[in-house]
PDB file of C-alpha atoms and ligand atoms in Angstrom:
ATOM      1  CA  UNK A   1      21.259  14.653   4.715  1.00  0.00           C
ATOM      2  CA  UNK A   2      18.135  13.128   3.413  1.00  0.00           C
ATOM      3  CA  UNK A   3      18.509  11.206   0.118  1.00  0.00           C
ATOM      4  CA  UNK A   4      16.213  12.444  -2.556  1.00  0.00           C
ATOM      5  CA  UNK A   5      14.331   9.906  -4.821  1.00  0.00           C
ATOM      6  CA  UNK A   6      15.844   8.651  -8.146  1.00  0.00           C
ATOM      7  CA  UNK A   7      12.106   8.175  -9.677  1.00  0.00           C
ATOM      8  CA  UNK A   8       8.933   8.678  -8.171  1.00  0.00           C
ATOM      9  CA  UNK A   9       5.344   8.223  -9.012  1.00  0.00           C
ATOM     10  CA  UNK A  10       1.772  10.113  -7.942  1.00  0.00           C
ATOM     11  CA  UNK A  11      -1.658   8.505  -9.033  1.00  0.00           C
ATOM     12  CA  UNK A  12      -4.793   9.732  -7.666  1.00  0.00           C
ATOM     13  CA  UNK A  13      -7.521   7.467  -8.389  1.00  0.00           C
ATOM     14  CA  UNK A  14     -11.420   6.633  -7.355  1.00  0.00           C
ATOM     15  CA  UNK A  15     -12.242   4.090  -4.858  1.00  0.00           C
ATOM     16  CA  UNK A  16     -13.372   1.689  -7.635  1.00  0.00           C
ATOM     17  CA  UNK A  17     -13.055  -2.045  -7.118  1.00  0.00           C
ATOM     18  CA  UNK A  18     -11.769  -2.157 -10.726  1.00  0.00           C
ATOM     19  CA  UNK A  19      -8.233   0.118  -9.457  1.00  0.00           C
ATOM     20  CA  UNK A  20      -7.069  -2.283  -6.992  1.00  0.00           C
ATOM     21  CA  UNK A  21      -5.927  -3.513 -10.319  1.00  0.00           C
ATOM     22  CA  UNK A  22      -5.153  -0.839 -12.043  1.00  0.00           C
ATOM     23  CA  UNK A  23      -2.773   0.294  -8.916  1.00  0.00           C
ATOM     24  CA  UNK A  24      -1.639  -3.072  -8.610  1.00  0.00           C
ATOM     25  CA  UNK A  25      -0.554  -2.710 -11.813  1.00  0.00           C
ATOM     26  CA  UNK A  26       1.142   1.211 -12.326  1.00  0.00           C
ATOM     27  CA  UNK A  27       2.898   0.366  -9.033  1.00  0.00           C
ATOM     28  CA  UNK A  28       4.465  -2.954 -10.413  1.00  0.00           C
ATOM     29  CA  UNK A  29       5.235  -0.970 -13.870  1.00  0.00           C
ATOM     30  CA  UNK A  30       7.248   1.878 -11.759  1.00  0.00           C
ATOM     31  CA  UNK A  31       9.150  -0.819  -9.859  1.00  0.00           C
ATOM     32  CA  UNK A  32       9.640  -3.089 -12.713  1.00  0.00           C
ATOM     33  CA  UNK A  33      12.038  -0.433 -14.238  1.00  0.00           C
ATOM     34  CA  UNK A  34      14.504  -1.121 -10.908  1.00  0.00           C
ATOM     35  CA  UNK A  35      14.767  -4.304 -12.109  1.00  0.00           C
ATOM     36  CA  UNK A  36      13.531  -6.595  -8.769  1.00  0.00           C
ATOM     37  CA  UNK A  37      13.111 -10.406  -8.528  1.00  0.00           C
ATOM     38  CA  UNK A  38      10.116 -12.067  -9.397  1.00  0.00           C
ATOM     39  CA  UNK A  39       9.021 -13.027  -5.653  1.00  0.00           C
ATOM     40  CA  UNK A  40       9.855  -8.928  -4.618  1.00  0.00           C
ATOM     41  CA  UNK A  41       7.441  -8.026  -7.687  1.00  0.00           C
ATOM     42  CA  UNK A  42       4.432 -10.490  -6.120  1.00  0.00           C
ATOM     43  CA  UNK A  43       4.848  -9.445  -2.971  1.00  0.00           C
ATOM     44  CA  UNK A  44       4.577  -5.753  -3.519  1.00  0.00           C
ATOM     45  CA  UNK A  45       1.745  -6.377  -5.921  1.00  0.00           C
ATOM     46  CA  UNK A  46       0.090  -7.874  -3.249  1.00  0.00           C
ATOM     47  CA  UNK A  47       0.696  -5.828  -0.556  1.00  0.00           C
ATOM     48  CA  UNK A  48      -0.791  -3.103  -2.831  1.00  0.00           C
ATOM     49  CA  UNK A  49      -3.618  -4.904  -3.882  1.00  0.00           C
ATOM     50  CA  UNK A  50      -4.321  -5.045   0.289  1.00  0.00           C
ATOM     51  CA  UNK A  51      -3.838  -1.689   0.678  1.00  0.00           C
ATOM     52  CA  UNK A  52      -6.002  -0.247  -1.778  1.00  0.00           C
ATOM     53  CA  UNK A  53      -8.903  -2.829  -1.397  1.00  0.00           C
ATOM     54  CA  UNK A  54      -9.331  -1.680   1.971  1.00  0.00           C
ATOM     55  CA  UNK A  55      -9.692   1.754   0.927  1.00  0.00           C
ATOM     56  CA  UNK A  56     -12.291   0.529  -1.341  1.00  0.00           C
ATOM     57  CA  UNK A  57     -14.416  -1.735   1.189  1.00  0.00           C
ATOM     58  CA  UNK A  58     -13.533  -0.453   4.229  1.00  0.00           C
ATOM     59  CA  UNK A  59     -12.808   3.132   3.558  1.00  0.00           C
ATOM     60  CA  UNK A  60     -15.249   4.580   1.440  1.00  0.00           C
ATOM     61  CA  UNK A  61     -17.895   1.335   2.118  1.00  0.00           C
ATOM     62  CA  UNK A  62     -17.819   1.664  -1.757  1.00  0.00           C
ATOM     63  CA  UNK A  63     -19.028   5.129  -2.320  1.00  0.00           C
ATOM     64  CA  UNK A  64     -17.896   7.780  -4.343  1.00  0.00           C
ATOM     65  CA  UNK A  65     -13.724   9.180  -2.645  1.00  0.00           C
ATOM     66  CA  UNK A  66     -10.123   9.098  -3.751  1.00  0.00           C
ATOM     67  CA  UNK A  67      -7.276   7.059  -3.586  1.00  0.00           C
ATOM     68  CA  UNK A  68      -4.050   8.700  -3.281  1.00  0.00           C
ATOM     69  CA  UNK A  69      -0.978   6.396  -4.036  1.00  0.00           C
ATOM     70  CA  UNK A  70       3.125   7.714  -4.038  1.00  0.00           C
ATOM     71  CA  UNK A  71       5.679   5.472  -4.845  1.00  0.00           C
ATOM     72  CA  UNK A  72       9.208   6.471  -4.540  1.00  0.00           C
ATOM     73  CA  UNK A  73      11.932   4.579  -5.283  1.00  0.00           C
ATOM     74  CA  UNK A  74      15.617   5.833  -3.934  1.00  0.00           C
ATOM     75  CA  UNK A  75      19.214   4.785  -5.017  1.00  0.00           C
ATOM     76  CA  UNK A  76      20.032   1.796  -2.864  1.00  0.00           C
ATOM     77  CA  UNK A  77      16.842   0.133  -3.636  1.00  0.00           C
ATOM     78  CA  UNK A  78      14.779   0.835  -1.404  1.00  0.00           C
ATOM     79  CA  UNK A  79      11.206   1.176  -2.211  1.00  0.00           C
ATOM     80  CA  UNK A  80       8.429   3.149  -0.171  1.00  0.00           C
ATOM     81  CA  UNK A  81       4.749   3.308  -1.289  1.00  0.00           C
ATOM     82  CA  UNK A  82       2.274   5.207   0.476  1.00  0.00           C
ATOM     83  CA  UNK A  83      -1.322   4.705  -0.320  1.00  0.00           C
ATOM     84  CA  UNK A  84      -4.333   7.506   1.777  1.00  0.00           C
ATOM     85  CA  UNK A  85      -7.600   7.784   1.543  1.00  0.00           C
ATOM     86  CA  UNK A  86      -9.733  10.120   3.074  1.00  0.00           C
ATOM     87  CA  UNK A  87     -12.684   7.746   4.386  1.00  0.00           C
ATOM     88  CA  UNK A  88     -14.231   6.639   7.498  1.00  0.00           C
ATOM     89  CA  UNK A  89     -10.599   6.128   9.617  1.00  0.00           C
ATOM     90  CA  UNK A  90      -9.890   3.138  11.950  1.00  0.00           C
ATOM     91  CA  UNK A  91     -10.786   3.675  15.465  1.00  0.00           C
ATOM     92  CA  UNK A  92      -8.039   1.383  16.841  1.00  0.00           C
ATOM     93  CA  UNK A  93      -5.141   0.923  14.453  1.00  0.00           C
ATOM     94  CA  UNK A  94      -3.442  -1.856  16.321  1.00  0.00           C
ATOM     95  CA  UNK A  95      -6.432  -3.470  16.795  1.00  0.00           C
ATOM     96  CA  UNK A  96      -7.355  -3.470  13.195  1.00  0.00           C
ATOM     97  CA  UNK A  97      -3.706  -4.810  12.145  1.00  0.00           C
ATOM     98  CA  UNK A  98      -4.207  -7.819  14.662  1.00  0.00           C
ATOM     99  CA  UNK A  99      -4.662 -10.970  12.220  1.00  0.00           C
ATOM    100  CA  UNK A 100      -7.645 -12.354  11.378  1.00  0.00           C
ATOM    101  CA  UNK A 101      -9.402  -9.134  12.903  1.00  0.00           C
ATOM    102  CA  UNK A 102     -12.198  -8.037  10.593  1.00  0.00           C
ATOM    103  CA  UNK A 103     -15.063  -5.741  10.503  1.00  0.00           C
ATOM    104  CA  UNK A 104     -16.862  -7.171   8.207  1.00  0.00           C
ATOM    105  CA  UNK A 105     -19.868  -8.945   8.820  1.00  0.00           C
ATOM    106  CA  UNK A 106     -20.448 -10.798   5.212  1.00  0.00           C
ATOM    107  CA  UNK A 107     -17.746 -13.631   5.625  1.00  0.00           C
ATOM    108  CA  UNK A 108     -16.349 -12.381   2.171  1.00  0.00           C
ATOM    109  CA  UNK A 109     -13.015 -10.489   4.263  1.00  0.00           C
ATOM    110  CA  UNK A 110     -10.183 -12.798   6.367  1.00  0.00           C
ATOM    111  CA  UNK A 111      -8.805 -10.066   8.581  1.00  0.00           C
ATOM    112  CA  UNK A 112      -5.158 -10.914   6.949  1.00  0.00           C
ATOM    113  CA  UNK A 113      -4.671  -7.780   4.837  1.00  0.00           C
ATOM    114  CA  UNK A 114      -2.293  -6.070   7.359  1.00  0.00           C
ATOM    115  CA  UNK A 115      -1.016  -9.360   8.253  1.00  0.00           C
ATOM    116  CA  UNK A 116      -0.017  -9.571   4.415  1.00  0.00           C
ATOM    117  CA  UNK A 117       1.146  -6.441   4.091  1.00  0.00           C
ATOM    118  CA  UNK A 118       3.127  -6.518   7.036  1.00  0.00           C
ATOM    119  CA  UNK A 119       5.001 -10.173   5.748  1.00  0.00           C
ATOM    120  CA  UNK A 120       5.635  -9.181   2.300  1.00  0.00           C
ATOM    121  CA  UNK A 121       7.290  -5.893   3.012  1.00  0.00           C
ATOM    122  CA  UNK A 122      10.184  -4.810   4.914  1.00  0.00           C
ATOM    123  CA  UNK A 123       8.327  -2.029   7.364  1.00  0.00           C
ATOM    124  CA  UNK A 124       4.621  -0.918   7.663  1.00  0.00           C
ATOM    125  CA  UNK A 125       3.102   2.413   9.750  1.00  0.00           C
ATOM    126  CA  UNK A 126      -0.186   2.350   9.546  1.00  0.00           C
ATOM    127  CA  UNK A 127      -1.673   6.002  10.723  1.00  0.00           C
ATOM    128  CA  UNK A 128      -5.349   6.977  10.777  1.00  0.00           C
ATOM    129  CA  UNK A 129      -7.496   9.348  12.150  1.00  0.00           C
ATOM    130  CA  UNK A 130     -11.584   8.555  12.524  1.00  0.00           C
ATOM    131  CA  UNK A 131     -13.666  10.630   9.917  1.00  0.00           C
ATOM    132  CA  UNK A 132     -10.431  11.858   8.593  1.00  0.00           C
ATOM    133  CA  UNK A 133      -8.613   8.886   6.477  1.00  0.00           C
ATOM    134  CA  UNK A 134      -5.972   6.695   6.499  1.00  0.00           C
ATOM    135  CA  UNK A 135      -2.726   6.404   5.356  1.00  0.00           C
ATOM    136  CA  UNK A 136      -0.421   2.899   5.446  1.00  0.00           C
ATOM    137  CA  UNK A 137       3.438   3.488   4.579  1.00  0.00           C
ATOM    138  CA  UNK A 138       5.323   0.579   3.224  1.00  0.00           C
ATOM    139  CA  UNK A 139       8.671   0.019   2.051  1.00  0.00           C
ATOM    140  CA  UNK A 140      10.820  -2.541   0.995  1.00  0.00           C
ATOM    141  CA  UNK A 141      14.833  -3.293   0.185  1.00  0.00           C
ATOM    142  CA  UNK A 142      15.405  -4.740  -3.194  1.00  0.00           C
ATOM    143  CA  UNK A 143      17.989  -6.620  -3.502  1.00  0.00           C
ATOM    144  CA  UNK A 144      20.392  -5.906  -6.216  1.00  0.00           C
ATOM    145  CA  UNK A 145      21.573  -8.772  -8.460  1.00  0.00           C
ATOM    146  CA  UNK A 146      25.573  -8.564  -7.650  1.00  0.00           C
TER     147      UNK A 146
HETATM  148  N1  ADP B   1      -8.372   2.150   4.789  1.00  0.00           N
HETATM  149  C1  ADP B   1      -9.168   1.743   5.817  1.00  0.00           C
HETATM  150  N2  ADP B   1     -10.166   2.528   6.264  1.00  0.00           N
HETATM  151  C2  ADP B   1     -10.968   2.144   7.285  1.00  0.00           C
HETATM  152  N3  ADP B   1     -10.848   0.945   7.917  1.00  0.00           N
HETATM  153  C3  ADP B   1      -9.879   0.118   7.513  1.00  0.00           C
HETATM  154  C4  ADP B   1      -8.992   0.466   6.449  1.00  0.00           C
HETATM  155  N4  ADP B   1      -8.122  -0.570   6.281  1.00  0.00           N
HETATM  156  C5  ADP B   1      -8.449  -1.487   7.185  1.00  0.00           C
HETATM  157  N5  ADP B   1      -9.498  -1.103   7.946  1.00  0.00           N
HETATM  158  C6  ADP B   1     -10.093  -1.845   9.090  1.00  0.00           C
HETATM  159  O1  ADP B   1      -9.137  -2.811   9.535  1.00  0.00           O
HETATM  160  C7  ADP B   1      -9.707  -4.118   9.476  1.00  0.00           C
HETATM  161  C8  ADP B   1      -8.643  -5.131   9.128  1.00  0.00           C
HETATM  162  O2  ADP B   1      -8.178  -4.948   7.800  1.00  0.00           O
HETATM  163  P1  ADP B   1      -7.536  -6.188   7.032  1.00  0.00           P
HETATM  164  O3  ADP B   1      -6.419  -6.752   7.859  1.00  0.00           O
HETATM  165  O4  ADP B   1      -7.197  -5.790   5.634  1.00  0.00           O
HETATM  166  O5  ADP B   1      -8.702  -7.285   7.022  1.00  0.00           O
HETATM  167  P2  ADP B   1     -10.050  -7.327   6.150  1.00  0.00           P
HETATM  168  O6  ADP B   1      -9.946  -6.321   5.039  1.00  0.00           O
HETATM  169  O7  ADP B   1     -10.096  -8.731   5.628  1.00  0.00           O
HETATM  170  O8  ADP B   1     -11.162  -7.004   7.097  1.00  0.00           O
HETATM  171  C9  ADP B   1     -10.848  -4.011   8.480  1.00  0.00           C
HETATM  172  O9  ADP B   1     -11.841  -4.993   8.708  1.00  0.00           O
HETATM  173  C10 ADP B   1     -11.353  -2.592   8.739  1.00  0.00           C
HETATM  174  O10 ADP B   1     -12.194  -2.546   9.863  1.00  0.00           O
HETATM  175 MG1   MG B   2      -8.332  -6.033   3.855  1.00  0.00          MG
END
């Protein structure tokens, strides 16, 4: 039988530079409450922060779309946040996650987000579908204070 949630949150917001933090930030609040270590808290607030910046930049290219985040959080502490958009896709998903592989062409990106995200979580599916969106699935354990 599939365990159901204990808490879960749903926050739809637009692809504006200014909600990586404000994701970053309702995503750490939900988690906070399952009482994590500090280093668990970083490292999901960065993964996060990843996550929906790409959206942002790579995504939308910073025009007008949505940003669709879930977090769920189930009874043994593990944690799964899915973030979609409904951009431009990525033509070759495991091409795009190789590190230091970027698109962009200004020098401002380092081709580590999914390098990031994949290091500071415990599992990462990355699924995407060009003209369509994308949607990257993480999750991670906490570990419970005994
Ligand atoms: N949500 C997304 N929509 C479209 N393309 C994406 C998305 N996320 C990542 N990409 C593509 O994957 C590449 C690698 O992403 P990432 O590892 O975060 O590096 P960076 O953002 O520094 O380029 C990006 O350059 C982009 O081409
Ligand atoms: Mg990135």
């Amino acid at each position: 039988m599939k365990k159901r949630p204990v808490n879960e949150m749903k926050l739809t917001l637009p692809a504006l530079p200014e909600n990586e933090a404000v994701a970053r930030g309702c995503v750490s609040q939900f988690v906070s409450r399952a009482d994590p270590t500090v280093t668990e808290l970083a490292d999901i607030r960065c993964a996060v922060s990843e996550a929906v910046t790409n959206s942002v930049v790579h995504a939308y290219g910073n025009t007008p779309g949505l940003i669709y985040i879930n977090a769920r959080l189930y009874e043994d502490g593990r944690l799964t946040v899915q973030i979609t958009d409904r951009g431009c896709g990525i033509p070759d998903v495991a091409l795009a996650m190789t590190p230091l592989y970027t698109t962009d062409s200004g020098g401002e990106r380092s081709g580590m987000g999914f390098a990031i995200m994949q290091s500071f979580t415990d599992g990462l599916k990355v699924s995407s579908r060009v003209g369509g969106g994308t949607r990257v699935f993480m999750e991670k354990y906490l570990k419970r204070q005994p």
